[in-house]
XYZ file of C-alpha atoms in Angstrom:
345
model
C 39.508 58.308 -142.897
C 37.032 57.217 -145.571
C 34.389 59.655 -146.736
C 31.241 59.155 -144.672
C 33.095 57.878 -141.583
C 32.860 59.813 -138.334
C 35.181 60.364 -135.393
C 33.859 59.832 -131.868
C 35.758 60.973 -128.765
C 35.520 58.739 -125.696
C 36.822 59.999 -122.350
C 37.840 57.443 -119.739
C 36.373 58.432 -116.377
C 37.099 56.798 -113.020
C 39.868 54.439 -114.168
C 37.948 51.335 -113.066
C 38.745 49.505 -116.313
C 42.271 49.102 -117.633
C 41.888 47.239 -120.964
C 41.289 49.409 -124.023
C 38.555 47.231 -125.568
C 36.592 47.081 -122.308
C 37.073 50.786 -121.603
C 35.793 51.865 -125.011
C 32.721 49.668 -124.581
C 32.048 50.965 -121.066
C 32.489 54.692 -121.752
C 31.148 54.979 -125.319
C 27.856 56.860 -125.756
C 24.854 54.560 -125.409
C 23.647 55.652 -128.841
C 26.784 54.130 -130.367
C 25.771 50.587 -129.300
C 29.459 49.679 -129.212
C 29.975 46.020 -128.308
C 33.340 44.757 -127.114
C 33.765 42.502 -130.151
C 33.131 45.415 -132.525
C 35.466 47.664 -130.520
C 38.165 44.994 -130.782
C 37.747 44.789 -134.550
C 38.053 48.575 -134.858
C 41.184 48.546 -132.684
C 42.815 45.879 -134.836
C 41.928 47.851 -137.985
C 43.777 50.926 -136.694
C 40.621 52.984 -136.103
C 41.451 53.860 -132.467
C 44.019 56.451 -131.392
C 45.278 58.427 -128.404
C 46.716 61.897 -129.011
C 47.272 61.066 -132.666
C 48.960 57.706 -132.024
C 47.109 54.647 -133.372
C 46.857 51.753 -130.916
C 46.131 48.251 -132.241
C 46.332 46.241 -129.000
C 42.955 45.453 -127.430
C 44.608 44.896 -124.020
C 46.480 48.239 -124.105
C 46.433 49.809 -120.616
C 44.245 52.903 -120.406
C 44.473 55.634 -117.766
C 41.961 57.929 -116.127
C 41.021 61.120 -118.039
C 42.461 59.935 -121.324
C 40.450 60.959 -124.395
C 40.448 58.324 -127.100
C 39.357 58.861 -130.688
C 37.592 56.119 -132.581
C 36.722 56.182 -136.275
C 33.292 54.695 -136.915
C 33.030 53.573 -140.557
C 30.011 54.504 -142.599
C 27.221 51.972 -142.865
C 27.498 50.465 -146.325
C 24.804 48.869 -148.376
C 24.817 45.099 -148.126
C 26.291 43.465 -151.201
C 25.370 39.960 -150.140
C 22.279 38.960 -152.100
C 19.058 37.703 -150.571
C 18.236 34.154 -151.633
C 14.975 32.267 -151.190
C 16.398 29.357 -149.212
C 14.045 27.526 -146.802
C 14.733 28.131 -143.115
C 13.695 26.046 -140.122
C 12.574 28.923 -137.879
C 12.225 27.889 -134.239
C 11.273 31.340 -132.901
C 11.015 34.879 -134.234
C 9.971 38.314 -132.995
C 10.843 41.865 -134.006
C 14.224 41.711 -132.249
C 15.687 38.277 -133.007
C 15.221 35.037 -134.879
C 16.287 31.532 -133.881
C 16.918 28.978 -136.602
C 17.763 25.294 -136.704
C 20.645 25.310 -139.196
C 21.055 22.202 -141.341
C 24.424 20.507 -141.721
C 26.170 21.633 -144.893
C 25.096 25.283 -144.688
C 27.772 27.935 -144.098
C 26.695 30.653 -141.659
C 27.996 33.703 -143.530
C 29.679 34.418 -146.879
C 33.423 33.854 -147.039
C 35.943 33.116 -149.771
C 34.777 29.934 -151.458
C 31.229 30.259 -150.053
C 29.863 33.550 -151.333
C 26.226 32.505 -151.552
C 23.675 29.917 -150.370
C 24.689 30.732 -146.796
C 22.483 31.269 -143.766
C 22.970 35.031 -144.185
C 21.680 34.867 -147.770
C 18.595 33.040 -146.520
C 18.106 35.484 -143.633
C 18.327 38.503 -145.924
C 15.419 37.089 -147.919
C 13.405 36.011 -144.885
C 13.996 39.115 -142.755
C 14.223 41.688 -145.538
C 16.065 44.753 -144.171
C 15.498 44.097 -140.467
C 18.802 42.386 -139.586
C 21.285 44.134 -137.309
C 23.998 45.934 -139.256
C 26.669 45.505 -136.591
C 28.196 42.441 -138.208
C 29.062 44.342 -141.388
C 28.307 43.525 -144.988
C 28.749 39.784 -144.800
C 27.700 39.085 -141.217
C 24.507 41.090 -140.574
C 22.905 39.998 -137.332
C 25.384 37.180 -136.706
C 26.185 36.989 -132.990
C 27.733 33.510 -132.911
C 28.438 30.687 -135.346
C 28.536 26.935 -135.698
C 30.611 25.063 -138.250
C 29.298 24.371 -141.745
C 28.779 20.657 -141.109
C 27.446 21.081 -137.570
C 23.670 21.250 -137.352
C 21.496 23.004 -134.795
C 20.437 26.190 -133.064
C 21.607 29.728 -133.807
C 20.234 33.053 -132.588
C 20.456 36.007 -134.986
C 19.853 39.668 -134.078
C 17.299 41.695 -136.042
C 18.188 45.008 -134.404
C 21.372 46.647 -133.182
C 19.997 46.794 -129.633
C 19.346 43.040 -129.671
C 22.789 42.391 -131.168
C 24.492 44.429 -128.467
C 22.531 42.696 -125.689
C 23.153 39.198 -127.010
C 26.846 39.901 -127.594
C 27.208 40.913 -123.938
C 25.705 37.608 -122.808
C 28.044 35.606 -125.018
C 30.966 37.657 -123.730
C 29.974 36.909 -120.118
C 29.524 33.192 -120.953
C 25.981 33.301 -119.568
C 24.401 31.763 -122.678
C 23.475 28.078 -122.372
C 24.816 26.108 -125.339
C 24.606 22.348 -125.325
C 25.571 19.910 -128.056
C 25.020 16.240 -128.777
C 27.926 14.345 -130.302
C 29.031 10.826 -131.149
C 32.615 10.194 -130.113
C 35.039 7.298 -130.301
C 35.547 5.494 -127.020
C 34.009 6.305 -123.645
C 35.242 9.395 -121.726
C 34.849 8.024 -118.209
C 36.383 8.922 -114.853
C 37.502 5.309 -114.475
C 40.004 5.791 -117.310
C 43.367 6.662 -115.682
C 44.715 7.852 -119.032
C 42.360 10.854 -119.001
C 43.453 11.951 -115.541
C 47.035 12.027 -116.765
C 46.300 14.705 -119.357
C 47.040 18.276 -118.290
C 43.899 20.377 -117.880
C 41.577 17.358 -117.736
C 39.519 16.365 -114.723
C 36.116 15.094 -113.648
C 33.373 16.853 -111.729
C 30.573 15.187 -109.723
C 28.262 13.154 -111.907
C 31.131 11.806 -114.042
C 31.295 15.095 -115.943
C 34.464 15.462 -117.970
C 35.996 18.953 -117.790
C 38.612 20.002 -120.338
C 40.557 23.229 -119.864
C 42.955 23.974 -122.705
C 43.847 27.168 -124.557
C 43.206 27.081 -128.293
C 45.199 28.661 -131.114
C 45.780 28.092 -134.811
C 47.904 25.053 -135.572
C 51.463 26.134 -136.352
C 51.640 24.238 -139.624
C 48.040 23.650 -140.715
C 46.268 26.991 -140.617
C 42.767 25.557 -141.096
C 43.126 23.617 -137.835
C 43.000 24.683 -134.205
C 45.197 23.109 -131.541
C 45.503 22.980 -127.759
C 48.535 25.044 -126.712
C 50.416 25.429 -123.437
C 51.333 29.072 -123.955
C 49.211 31.810 -125.485
C 46.016 31.062 -127.345
C 42.502 31.708 -126.097
C 41.092 30.302 -122.870
C 38.643 27.468 -123.571
C 36.586 25.198 -121.296
C 34.422 22.271 -122.416
C 32.346 19.894 -120.292
C 30.906 16.575 -121.421
C 29.007 13.632 -120.011
C 28.193 10.240 -121.480
C 24.521 9.644 -122.291
C 24.801 6.265 -123.991
C 27.468 3.676 -124.824
C 27.537 1.536 -127.942
C 29.194 -1.800 -128.646
C 30.273 -4.712 -126.521
C 32.782 -3.729 -125.310
C 31.756 -0.080 -125.776
C 33.610 1.595 -128.627
C 31.442 4.663 -129.183
C 29.509 7.093 -126.973
C 26.674 9.554 -127.367
C 27.795 12.519 -125.295
C 26.319 15.838 -124.255
C 28.763 18.740 -124.346
C 28.374 22.277 -123.096
C 30.575 25.293 -123.507
C 31.867 27.720 -120.933
C 33.618 29.510 -123.792
C 32.896 29.410 -127.505
C 36.038 29.081 -129.603
C 36.443 27.915 -133.187
C 36.098 24.102 -133.400
C 36.269 23.976 -129.587
C 34.411 20.704 -128.926
C 36.067 18.958 -131.864
C 39.572 20.000 -130.795
C 39.109 19.307 -127.093
C 37.576 15.868 -127.619
C 40.368 14.915 -130.017
C 42.937 16.234 -127.530
C 41.699 13.773 -124.892
C 41.570 10.852 -127.339
C 37.824 10.843 -128.052
C 37.492 12.416 -131.492
C 34.057 12.810 -133.040
C 32.664 10.334 -135.540
C 32.958 11.637 -139.102
C 35.201 14.608 -138.271
C 37.180 15.222 -141.503
C 39.717 17.543 -139.875
C 40.334 16.191 -136.372
C 39.000 12.660 -136.608
C 41.006 9.526 -137.031
C 40.487 6.248 -138.857
C 39.926 3.953 -135.918
C 39.815 0.201 -136.186
C 36.960 -1.382 -134.284
C 36.741 -4.984 -133.274
C 34.238 -7.049 -135.222
C 33.140 -8.412 -131.862
C 32.163 -4.935 -130.659
C 30.097 -3.826 -133.672
C 29.050 -5.555 -136.870
C 30.798 -4.970 -140.183
C 27.699 -3.196 -141.511
C 27.672 -0.811 -138.564
C 31.399 -0.184 -138.947
C 30.789 0.890 -142.535
C 28.050 3.305 -141.389
C 30.410 4.815 -138.838
C 33.355 5.148 -141.214
C 31.236 6.654 -144.007
C 29.293 9.139 -141.894
C 29.788 12.254 -144.076
C 30.372 14.929 -141.423
C 31.308 15.473 -137.797
C 28.534 13.985 -135.667
C 27.853 17.206 -133.772
C 24.525 18.948 -133.220
C 23.748 22.185 -131.343
C 20.722 20.842 -129.498
C 20.038 23.428 -126.793
C 20.211 27.226 -126.532
C 19.236 29.437 -123.606
C 19.617 33.168 -122.937
C 17.794 36.251 -121.666
C 15.841 38.155 -124.269
C 17.953 41.295 -124.876
C 14.912 43.594 -124.758
C 12.210 41.965 -122.589
C 14.734 40.247 -120.274
C 12.569 37.109 -120.475
C 14.441 33.811 -120.173
C 14.394 32.006 -123.528
C 15.158 28.315 -123.847
C 15.013 26.121 -126.954
C 15.838 22.521 -127.860
C 15.794 20.711 -131.200
C 16.277 16.992 -131.927
C 19.188 15.665 -133.955
C 18.642 15.619 -137.750
C 17.762 12.477 -139.692
C 21.300 11.360 -140.615
C 22.426 11.602 -136.987
C 19.248 9.922 -135.719
C 19.586 6.980 -138.093
C 23.157 6.312 -136.973
C 22.106 6.438 -133.305
C 19.263 3.978 -134.012
C 21.673 1.628 -135.757
C 24.119 1.830 -132.858
C 21.367 1.388 -130.267
C 20.385 -1.882 -131.903
C 23.813 -3.326 -131.069
C 24.351 -1.557 -127.723
């Protein structure tokens, strides 16, 4: 145990929860503000033990009256520097801040992106008021969107807010909607889609994709839909607008039941409707000159990022319990491409 760390004993009472991560969260002292995600990280790091035996499996079966020990690391001073980077602040109070992240900005420092991230900007904007639960490089970060995805993010400014928001994300009660441009038209009239395992349509021509996600076996930077293992993932999408004659592109609205890494990008590619500009999962599609002009084809092929925007975010305020709901329009690059496509729709 590192100097400054402390050991907390947690007794399981009533045996109504069997998973270790859930049990620790349920029976930990309220003052600890222990979220399930943080408990899971501590388990994986070997900080949780039973009668001297370290357990690293979050789904380990716990029994009534067991007393678990958990090592809580000391709170370290943030090494990530504050940087005066402009932020598009949509809402802010003493507990949380909601920002409209631009495409091209990484959410938190990581190898290869140690500065000029959203966290660097938040440290400057919020001073020392961010939640410390995320650790040195992720203070206040409750959820993320990809570097080249634009749109809404909520960040916690207190540990209480972080804990409350994390619970809502864990229960999948947070509303998260995205706008995207995809190749083709995901429509219930397409028999090919209905032949894909885990794919179906709900009333209103809403595409539902159920497919577990895991790291690609050979390309570690990619995610892939897997039959066995992986993490449960559900995406829904509906077509808002079709472009081309015949239609070769669609503006779609997607919403998440779960929030996995690259989820929309992977699921849409899995069903044959990859996103425009996606450098990892996209494909170089040939489009008929009769469907869209050569100039428009060039705009589509040279769009510099995945055409994906987190447009809508809704949740209950973790302190006041007030329902919060925010929307932001697509950024200029996305808007210009939509206008160009609309002209030929």
